[in-house]
CSV table of C-alpha atoms and ligand atoms in Angstrom, one decimal:
chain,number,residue,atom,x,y,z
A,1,UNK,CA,-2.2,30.9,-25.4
A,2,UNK,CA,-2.8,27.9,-27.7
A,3,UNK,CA,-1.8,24.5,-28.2
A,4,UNK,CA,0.0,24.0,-31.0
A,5,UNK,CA,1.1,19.6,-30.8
A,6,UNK,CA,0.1,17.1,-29.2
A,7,UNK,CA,1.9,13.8,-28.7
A,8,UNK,CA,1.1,10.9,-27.1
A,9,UNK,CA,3.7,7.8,-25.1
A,10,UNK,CA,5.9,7.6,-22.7
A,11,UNK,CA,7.3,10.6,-21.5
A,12,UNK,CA,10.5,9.7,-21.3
A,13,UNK,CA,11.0,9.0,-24.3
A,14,UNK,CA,11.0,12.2,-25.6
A,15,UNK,CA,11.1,14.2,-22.4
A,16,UNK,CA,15.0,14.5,-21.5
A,17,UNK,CA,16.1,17.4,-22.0
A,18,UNK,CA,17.9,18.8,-25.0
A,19,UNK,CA,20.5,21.2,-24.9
A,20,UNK,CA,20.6,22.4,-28.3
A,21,UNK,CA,20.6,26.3,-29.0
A,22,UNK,CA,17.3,27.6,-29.1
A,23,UNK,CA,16.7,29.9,-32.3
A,24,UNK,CA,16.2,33.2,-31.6
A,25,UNK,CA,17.2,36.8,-32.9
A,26,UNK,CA,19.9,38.5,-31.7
A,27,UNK,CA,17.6,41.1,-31.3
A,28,UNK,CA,15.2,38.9,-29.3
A,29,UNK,CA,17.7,38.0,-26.8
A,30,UNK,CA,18.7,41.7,-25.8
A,31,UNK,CA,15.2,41.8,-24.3
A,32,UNK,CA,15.0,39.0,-22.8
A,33,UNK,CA,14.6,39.4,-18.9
A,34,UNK,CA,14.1,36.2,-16.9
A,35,UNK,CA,13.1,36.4,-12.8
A,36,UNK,CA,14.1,33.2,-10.8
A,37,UNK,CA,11.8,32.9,-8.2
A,38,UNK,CA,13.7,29.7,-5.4
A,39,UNK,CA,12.9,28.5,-2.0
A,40,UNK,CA,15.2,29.8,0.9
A,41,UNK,CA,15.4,27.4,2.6
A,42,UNK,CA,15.0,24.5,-0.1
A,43,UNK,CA,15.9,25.4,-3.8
A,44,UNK,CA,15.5,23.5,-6.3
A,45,UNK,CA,18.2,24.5,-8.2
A,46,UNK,CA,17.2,22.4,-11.2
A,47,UNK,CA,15.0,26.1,-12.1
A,48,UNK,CA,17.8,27.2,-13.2
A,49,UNK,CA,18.6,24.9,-16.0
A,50,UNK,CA,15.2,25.3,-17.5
A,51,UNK,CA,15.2,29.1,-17.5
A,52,UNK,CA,18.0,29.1,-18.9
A,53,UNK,CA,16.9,27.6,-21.9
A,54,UNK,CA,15.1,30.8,-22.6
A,55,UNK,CA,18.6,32.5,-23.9
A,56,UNK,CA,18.2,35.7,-21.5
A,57,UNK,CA,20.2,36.8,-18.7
A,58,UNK,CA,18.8,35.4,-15.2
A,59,UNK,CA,17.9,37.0,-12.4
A,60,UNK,CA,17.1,35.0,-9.0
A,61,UNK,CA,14.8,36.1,-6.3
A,62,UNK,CA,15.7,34.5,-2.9
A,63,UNK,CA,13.4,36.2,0.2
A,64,UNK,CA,12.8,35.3,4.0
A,65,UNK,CA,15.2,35.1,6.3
A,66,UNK,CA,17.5,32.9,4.7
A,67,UNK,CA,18.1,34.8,1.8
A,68,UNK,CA,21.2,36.6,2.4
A,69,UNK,CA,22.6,33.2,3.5
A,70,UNK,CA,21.4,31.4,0.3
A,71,UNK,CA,22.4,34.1,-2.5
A,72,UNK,CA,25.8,33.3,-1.6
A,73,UNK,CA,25.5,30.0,-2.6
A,74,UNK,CA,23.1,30.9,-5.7
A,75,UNK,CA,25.1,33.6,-7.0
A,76,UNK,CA,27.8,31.2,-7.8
A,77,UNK,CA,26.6,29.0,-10.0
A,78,UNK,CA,26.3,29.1,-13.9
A,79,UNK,CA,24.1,31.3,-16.1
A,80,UNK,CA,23.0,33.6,-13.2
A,81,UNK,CA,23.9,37.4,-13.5
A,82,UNK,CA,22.2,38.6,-10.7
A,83,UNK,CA,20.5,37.4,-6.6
A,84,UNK,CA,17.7,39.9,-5.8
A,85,UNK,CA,17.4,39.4,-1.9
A,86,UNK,CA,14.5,40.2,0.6
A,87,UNK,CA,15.6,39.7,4.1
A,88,UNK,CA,12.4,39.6,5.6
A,89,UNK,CA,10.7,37.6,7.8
A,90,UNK,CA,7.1,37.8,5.9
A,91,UNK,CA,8.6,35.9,3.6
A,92,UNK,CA,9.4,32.7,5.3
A,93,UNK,CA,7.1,29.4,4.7
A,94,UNK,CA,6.0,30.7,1.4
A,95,UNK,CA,2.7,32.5,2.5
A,96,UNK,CA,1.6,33.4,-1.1
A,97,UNK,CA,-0.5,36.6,0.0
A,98,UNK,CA,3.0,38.0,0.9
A,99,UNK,CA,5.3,36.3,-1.6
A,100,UNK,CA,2.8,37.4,-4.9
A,101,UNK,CA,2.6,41.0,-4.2
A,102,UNK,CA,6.7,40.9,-4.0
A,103,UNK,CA,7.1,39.3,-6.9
A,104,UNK,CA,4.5,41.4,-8.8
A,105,UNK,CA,6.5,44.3,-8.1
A,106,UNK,CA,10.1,43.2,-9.0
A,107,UNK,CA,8.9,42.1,-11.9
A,108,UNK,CA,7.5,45.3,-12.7
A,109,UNK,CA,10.9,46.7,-11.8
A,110,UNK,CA,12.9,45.5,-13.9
A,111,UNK,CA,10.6,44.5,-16.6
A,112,UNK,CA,11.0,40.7,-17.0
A,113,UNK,CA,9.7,38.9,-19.7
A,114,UNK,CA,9.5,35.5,-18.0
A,115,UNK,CA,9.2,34.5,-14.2
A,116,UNK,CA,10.1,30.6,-13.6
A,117,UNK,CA,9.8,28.9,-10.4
A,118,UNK,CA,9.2,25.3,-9.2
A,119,UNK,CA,5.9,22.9,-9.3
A,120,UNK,CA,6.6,22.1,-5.5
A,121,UNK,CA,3.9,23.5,-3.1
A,122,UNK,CA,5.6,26.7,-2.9
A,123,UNK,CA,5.3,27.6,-6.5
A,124,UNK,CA,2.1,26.2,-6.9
A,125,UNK,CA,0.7,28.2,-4.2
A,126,UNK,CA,2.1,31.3,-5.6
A,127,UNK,CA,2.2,32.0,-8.5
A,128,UNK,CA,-1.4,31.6,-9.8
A,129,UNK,CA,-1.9,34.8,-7.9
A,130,UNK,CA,0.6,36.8,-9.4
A,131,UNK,CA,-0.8,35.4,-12.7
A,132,UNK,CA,-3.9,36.6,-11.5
A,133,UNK,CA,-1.9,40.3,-10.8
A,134,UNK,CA,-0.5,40.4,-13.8
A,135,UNK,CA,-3.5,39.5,-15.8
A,136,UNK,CA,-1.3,36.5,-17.7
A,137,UNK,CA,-1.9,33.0,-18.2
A,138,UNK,CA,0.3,30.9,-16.0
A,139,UNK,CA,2.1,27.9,-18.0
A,140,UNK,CA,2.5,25.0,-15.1
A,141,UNK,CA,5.0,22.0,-14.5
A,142,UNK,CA,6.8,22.5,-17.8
A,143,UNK,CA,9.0,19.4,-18.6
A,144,UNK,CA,11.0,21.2,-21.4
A,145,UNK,CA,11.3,25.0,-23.6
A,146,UNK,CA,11.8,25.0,-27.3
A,147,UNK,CA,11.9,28.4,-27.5
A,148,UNK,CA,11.0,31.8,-25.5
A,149,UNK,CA,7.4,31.7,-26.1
A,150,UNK,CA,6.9,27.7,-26.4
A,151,UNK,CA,6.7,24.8,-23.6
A,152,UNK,CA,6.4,21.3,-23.3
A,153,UNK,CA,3.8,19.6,-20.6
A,154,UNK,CA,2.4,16.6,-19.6
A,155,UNK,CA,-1.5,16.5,-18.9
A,156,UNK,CA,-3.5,13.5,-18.5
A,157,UNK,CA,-1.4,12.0,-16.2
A,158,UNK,CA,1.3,12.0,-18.3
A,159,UNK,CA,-0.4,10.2,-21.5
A,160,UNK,CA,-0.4,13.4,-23.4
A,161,UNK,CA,2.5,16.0,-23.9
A,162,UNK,CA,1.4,19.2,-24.8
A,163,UNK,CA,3.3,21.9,-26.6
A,164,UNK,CA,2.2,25.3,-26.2
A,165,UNK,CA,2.6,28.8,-27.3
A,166,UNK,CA,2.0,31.5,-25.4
A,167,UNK,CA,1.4,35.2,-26.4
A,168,UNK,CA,1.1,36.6,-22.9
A,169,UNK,CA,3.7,39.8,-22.6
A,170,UNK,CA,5.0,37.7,-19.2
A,171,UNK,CA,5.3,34.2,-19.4
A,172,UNK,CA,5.0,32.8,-15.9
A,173,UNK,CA,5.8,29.1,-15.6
A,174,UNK,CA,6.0,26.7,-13.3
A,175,UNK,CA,8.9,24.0,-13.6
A,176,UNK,CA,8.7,20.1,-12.8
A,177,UNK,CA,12.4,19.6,-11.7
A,178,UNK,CA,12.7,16.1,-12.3
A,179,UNK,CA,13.1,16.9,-15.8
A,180,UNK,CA,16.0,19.1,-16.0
A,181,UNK,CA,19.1,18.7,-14.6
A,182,UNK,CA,21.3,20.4,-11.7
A,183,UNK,CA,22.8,23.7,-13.0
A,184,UNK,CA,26.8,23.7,-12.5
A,185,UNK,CA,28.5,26.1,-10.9
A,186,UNK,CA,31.1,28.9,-12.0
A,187,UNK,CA,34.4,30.7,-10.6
A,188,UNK,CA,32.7,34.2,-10.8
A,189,UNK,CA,29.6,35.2,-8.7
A,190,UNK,CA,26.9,37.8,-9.4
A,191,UNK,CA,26.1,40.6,-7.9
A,192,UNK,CA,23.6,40.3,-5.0
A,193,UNK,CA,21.8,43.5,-4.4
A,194,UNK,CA,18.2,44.2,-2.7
A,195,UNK,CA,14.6,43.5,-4.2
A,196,UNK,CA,12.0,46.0,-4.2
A,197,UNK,CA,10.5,45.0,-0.9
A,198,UNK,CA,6.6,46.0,-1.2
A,199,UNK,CA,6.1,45.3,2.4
A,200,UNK,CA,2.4,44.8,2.2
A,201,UNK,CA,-0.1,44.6,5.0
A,202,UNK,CA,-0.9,40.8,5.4
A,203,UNK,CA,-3.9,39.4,6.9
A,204,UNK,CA,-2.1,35.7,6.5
A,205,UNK,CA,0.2,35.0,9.2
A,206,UNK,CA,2.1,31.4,9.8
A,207,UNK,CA,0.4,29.6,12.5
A,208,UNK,CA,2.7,26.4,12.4
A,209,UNK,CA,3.7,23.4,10.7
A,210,UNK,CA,3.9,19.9,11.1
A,211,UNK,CA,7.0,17.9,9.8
A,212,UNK,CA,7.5,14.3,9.4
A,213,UNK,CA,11.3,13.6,10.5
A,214,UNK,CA,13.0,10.4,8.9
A,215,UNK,CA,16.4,9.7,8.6
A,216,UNK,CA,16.3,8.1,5.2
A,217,UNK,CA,16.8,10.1,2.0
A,218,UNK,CA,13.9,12.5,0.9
A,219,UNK,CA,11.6,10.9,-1.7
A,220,UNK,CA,11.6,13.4,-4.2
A,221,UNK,CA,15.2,13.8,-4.4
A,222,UNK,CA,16.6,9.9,-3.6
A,223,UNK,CA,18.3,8.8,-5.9
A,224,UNK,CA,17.5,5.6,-5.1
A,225,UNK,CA,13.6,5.0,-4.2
A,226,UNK,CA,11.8,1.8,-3.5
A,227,UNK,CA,7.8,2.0,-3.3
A,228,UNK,CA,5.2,-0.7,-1.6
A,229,UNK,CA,2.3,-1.2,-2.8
A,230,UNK,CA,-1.4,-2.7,-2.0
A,231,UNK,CA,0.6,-6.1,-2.1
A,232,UNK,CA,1.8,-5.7,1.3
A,233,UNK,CA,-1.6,-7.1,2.8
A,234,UNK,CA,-0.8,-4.4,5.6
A,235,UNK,CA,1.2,-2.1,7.4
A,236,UNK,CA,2.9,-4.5,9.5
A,237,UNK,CA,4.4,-6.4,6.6
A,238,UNK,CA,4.9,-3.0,5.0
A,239,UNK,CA,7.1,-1.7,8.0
A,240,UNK,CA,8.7,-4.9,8.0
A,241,UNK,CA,9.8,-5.6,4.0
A,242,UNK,CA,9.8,-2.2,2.7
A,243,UNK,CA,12.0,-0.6,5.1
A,244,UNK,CA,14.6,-3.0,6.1
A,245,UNK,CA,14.8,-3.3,2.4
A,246,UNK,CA,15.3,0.7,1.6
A,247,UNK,CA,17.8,0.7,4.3
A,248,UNK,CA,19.9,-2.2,2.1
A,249,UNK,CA,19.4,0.4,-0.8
A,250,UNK,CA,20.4,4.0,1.1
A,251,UNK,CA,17.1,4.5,-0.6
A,252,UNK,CA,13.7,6.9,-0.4
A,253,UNK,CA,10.4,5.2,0.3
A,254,UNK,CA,7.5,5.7,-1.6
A,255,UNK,CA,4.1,3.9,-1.7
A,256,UNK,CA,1.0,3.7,-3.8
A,257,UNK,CA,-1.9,5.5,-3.4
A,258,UNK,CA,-3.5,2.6,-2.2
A,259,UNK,CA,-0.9,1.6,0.5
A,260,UNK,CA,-1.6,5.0,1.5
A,261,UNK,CA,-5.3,5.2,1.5
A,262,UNK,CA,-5.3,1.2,3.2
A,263,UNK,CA,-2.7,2.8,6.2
A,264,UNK,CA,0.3,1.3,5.0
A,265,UNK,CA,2.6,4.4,4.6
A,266,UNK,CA,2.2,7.9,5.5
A,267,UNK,CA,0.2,10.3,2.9
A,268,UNK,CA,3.5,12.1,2.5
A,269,UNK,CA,5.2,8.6,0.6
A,270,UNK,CA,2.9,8.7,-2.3
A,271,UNK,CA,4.1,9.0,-6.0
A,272,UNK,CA,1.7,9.4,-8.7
A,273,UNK,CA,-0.8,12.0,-10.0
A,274,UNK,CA,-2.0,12.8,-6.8
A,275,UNK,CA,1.5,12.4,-4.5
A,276,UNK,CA,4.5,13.0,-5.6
A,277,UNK,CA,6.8,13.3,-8.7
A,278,UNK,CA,9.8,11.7,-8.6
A,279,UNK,CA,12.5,10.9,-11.3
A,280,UNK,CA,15.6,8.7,-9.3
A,281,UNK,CA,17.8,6.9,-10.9
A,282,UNK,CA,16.3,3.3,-9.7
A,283,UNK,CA,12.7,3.2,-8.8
A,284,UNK,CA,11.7,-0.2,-7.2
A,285,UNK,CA,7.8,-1.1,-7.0
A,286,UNK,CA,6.8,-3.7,-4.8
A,287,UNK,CA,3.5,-5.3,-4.6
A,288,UNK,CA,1.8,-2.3,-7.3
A,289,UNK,CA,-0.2,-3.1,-10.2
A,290,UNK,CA,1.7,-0.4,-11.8
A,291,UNK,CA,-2.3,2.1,-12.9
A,292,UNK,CA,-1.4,5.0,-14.9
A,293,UNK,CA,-2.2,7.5,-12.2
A,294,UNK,CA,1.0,5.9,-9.7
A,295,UNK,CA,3.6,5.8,-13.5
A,296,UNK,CA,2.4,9.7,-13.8
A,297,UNK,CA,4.6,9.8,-10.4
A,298,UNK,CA,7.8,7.5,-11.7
A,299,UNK,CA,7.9,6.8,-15.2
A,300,UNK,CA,10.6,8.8,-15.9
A,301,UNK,CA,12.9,7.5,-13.5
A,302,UNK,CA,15.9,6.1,-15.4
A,303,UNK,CA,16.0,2.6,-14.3
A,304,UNK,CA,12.5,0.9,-12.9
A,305,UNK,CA,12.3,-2.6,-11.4
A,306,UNK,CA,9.4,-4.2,-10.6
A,307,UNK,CA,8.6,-7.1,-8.2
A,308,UNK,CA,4.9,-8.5,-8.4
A,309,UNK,CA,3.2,-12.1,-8.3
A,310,UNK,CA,1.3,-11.1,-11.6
A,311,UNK,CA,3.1,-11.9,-14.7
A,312,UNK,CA,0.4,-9.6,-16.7
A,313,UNK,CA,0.6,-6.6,-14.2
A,314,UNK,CA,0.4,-3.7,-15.9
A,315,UNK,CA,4.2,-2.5,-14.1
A,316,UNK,CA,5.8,-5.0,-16.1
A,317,UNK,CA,5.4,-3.0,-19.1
A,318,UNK,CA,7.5,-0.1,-18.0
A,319,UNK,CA,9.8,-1.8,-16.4
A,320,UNK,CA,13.1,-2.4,-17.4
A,321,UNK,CA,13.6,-5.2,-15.0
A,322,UNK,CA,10.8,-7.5,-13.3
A,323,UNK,CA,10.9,-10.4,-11.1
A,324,UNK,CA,7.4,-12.2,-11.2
A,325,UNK,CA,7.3,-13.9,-7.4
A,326,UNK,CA,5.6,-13.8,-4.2
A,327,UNK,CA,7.0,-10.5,-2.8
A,328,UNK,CA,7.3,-12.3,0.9
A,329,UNK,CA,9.2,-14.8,-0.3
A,330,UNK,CA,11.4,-12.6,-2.6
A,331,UNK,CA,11.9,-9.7,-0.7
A,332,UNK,CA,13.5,-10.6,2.8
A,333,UNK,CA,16.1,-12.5,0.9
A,334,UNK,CA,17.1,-9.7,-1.7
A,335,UNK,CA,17.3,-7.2,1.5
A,336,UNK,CA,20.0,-10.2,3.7
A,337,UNK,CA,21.8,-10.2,0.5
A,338,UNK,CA,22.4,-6.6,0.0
A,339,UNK,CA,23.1,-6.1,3.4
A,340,UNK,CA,26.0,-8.9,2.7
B,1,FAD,C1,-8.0,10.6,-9.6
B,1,FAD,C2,-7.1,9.5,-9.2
B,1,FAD,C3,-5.8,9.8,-8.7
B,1,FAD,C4,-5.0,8.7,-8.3
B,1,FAD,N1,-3.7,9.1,-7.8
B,1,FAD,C5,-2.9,8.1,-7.5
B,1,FAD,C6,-1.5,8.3,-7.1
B,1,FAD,O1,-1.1,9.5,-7.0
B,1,FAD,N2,-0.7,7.3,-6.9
B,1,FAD,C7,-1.1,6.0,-6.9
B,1,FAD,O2,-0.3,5.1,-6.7
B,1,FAD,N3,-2.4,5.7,-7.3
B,1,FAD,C8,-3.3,6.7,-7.6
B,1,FAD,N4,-4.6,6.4,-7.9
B,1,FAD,C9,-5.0,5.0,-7.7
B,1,FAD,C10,-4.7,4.1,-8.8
B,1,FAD,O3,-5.7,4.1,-9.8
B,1,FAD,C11,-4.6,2.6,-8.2
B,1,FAD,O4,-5.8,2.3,-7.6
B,1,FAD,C12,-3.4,2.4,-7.2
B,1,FAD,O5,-2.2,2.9,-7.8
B,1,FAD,C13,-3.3,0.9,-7.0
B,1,FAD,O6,-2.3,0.7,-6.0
B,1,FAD,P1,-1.5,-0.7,-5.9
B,1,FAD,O7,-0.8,-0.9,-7.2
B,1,FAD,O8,-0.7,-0.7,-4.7
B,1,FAD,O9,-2.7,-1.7,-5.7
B,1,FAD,P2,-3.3,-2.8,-6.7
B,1,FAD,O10,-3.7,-2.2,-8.0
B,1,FAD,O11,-4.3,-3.5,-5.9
B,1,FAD,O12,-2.1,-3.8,-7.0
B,1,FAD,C14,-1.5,-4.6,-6.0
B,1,FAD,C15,-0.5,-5.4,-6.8
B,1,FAD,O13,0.2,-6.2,-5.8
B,1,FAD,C16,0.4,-7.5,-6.5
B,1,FAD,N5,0.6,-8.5,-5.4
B,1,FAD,C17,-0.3,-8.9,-4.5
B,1,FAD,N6,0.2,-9.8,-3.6
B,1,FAD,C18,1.5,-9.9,-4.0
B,1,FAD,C19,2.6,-10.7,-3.5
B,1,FAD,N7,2.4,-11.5,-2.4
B,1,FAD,N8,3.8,-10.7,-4.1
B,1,FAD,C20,3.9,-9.9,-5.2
B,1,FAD,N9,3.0,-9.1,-5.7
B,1,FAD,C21,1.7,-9.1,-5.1
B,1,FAD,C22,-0.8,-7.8,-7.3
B,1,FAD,O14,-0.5,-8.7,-8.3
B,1,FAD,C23,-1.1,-6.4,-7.8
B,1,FAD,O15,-0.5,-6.2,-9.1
B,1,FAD,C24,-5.4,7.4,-8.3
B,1,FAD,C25,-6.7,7.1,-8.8
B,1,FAD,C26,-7.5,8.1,-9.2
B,1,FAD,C27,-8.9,7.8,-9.7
């Protein structure tokens, strides 16, 4: 693998996607093999649209003990020609000492030349070991494809775009969501059939898992997401403005790293380079300073508002529409007139 360009800015600006035909032999295309690898239980659908930017046919792997119930739904919608299913229970919660081995052998199967799934934990947990299986490089949290061999990522937090070439026979690639859009669906549906099920002895088993229940849209797929920041003072106030003021919004709610680290917000709110990625289509920051490591997690959302007592706050350049004020003062009065 090398890296052929290098750009530097916003993402954004260059980042959306670009549906243009990629160029590739006829020739090429008939080889072309690309394995879908989706949550059950959660899929992020948005896969889809990237890998099928390589030109190939796609084929989706769906395993646990949702599968069957998900291929349905998978097998309907555009560019897929086929739902590989294994209904078993090893499968479920991702465990990536199962999950590599079965993708190592479908792949194998049915000799695919690419394997895309998402940059959530699931794919980032698994497929650096069937990288490791295959003996490939691993391309991760692509943003775009120009071509079957050639992806676009951000590194550095963002600052710098990378575009690189890989010569690997399997290109295995990990894809940030955000940055493609949903796949539609079709009137046909493709065949679902079962995947080679290695059925390897495990010594990983799923203990349990620990969920944080809210009623308010998920932050990485609200469209509507309002953040609090080290501005709050504390969590009281943060409970009290940021919340009541979501609510108004039918929003998500995010929070810095330091609202986090201070006890504002749970660790599961934050956006940035070490939380999460989100892309909605209004991001509200409250109280943040706006450091490059919390825009890695929200500069591409498509409008950004910012509300901060520091005209020179480094938000403000990002933003598309700021309010310099005292955020108590501000706030409460925005969320009673929303509510009206
Ligand atoms: C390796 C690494 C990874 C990191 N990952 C992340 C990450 O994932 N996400 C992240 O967010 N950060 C991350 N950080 C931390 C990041 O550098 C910043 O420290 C953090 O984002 C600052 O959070 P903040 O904007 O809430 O706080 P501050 O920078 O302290 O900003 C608070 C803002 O609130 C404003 N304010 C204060 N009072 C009021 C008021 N009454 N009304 C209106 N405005 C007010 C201030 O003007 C200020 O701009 C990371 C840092 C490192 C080194």
């Amino acid at each position: 693998m090398y890296i052929e360009k290098m750009f530097i800015g916003r993402l954004s600006s260059f980042q959306r996607p670009v549906y243009s035909s990629l160029r590739q032999s006829s020739a090429l295309r008939r080889t072309l093999a690309t394995l879908a690898v989706l949550e059950s239980g959660s899929p992020s659908y948005q896969v889809l649209s990237a890998a099928a930017k390589i030109g190939g046919p796609i084929t989706v792997l769906l395993a646990g003990s949702k599968a069957t119930e998900t291929a349905t739904t998978v097998s309907k919608i555009s560019g897929v020609s086929k739902v590989l299913t294994a209904s078993n229970p090893a499968y479920d919660h991702g465990l990536a000492e199962n999950f590599a081995p079965l993708i190592v052998e479908n792949v194998k199967a049915a000799g695919f030349t690419h394997v895309f799934a998402p940059a959530s934990a699931f794919g980032k947990s698994i497929l650096p070991r069937v990288s490791a299986l295959l003996d490939v490089q691993q391309i991760s949290d692509i943003t775009d494809v120009q071509s079957e061999d050639t992806f676009v990522r951000p590194i550095y937090a963002g600052n710098v775009i990378l575009t690189v070439k890989s010569n690997d026979p399997i290109k295995l690639i990990t894809v940030r969501s955000s940055a493609f859009p949903e796949p539609a669906n079709t009137s046909s549906e493709a065949a679902i059939e079962n995947a080679v099920d290695p059925n390897v002895e495990s010594t990983t088993t799923f203990v349990s898992e620990t969920l944080t229940k809210s009623e308010r849209p998920d932050l990485a797929s609200a469209k509507v997401v309002v953040s609090g920041g080290r501005g709050l003072k504390d969590k009281e106030n943060f409970d009290k403005i940021i919340y009541p003021l979501a609510d108004a919004l039918g929003a998500g709610v995010g929070a810095s790293r330091a609202a986090v680290d201070s006890g504002f917000a749970d660790n599961s709110l934050q956006v940035g380079q070490t939380g999460k990625v989100v892309a909605p289509d209004f991001y509200l920051a409250v109280g943040i300073s706006g450091a490059i490591q919390h825009l890695a997690g929200m500069k591409d959302s498509k409008v950004i508002a910012a509300i901060n007592k520091d005209p020179d706050a480094p938000i403000f350049e990002i933003a598309d529409v700021g309010l310099v004020a005292d955020l108590f003062n501000v706030v409460p009065e925005l969320t009673e007139k929303l509510k009206k």
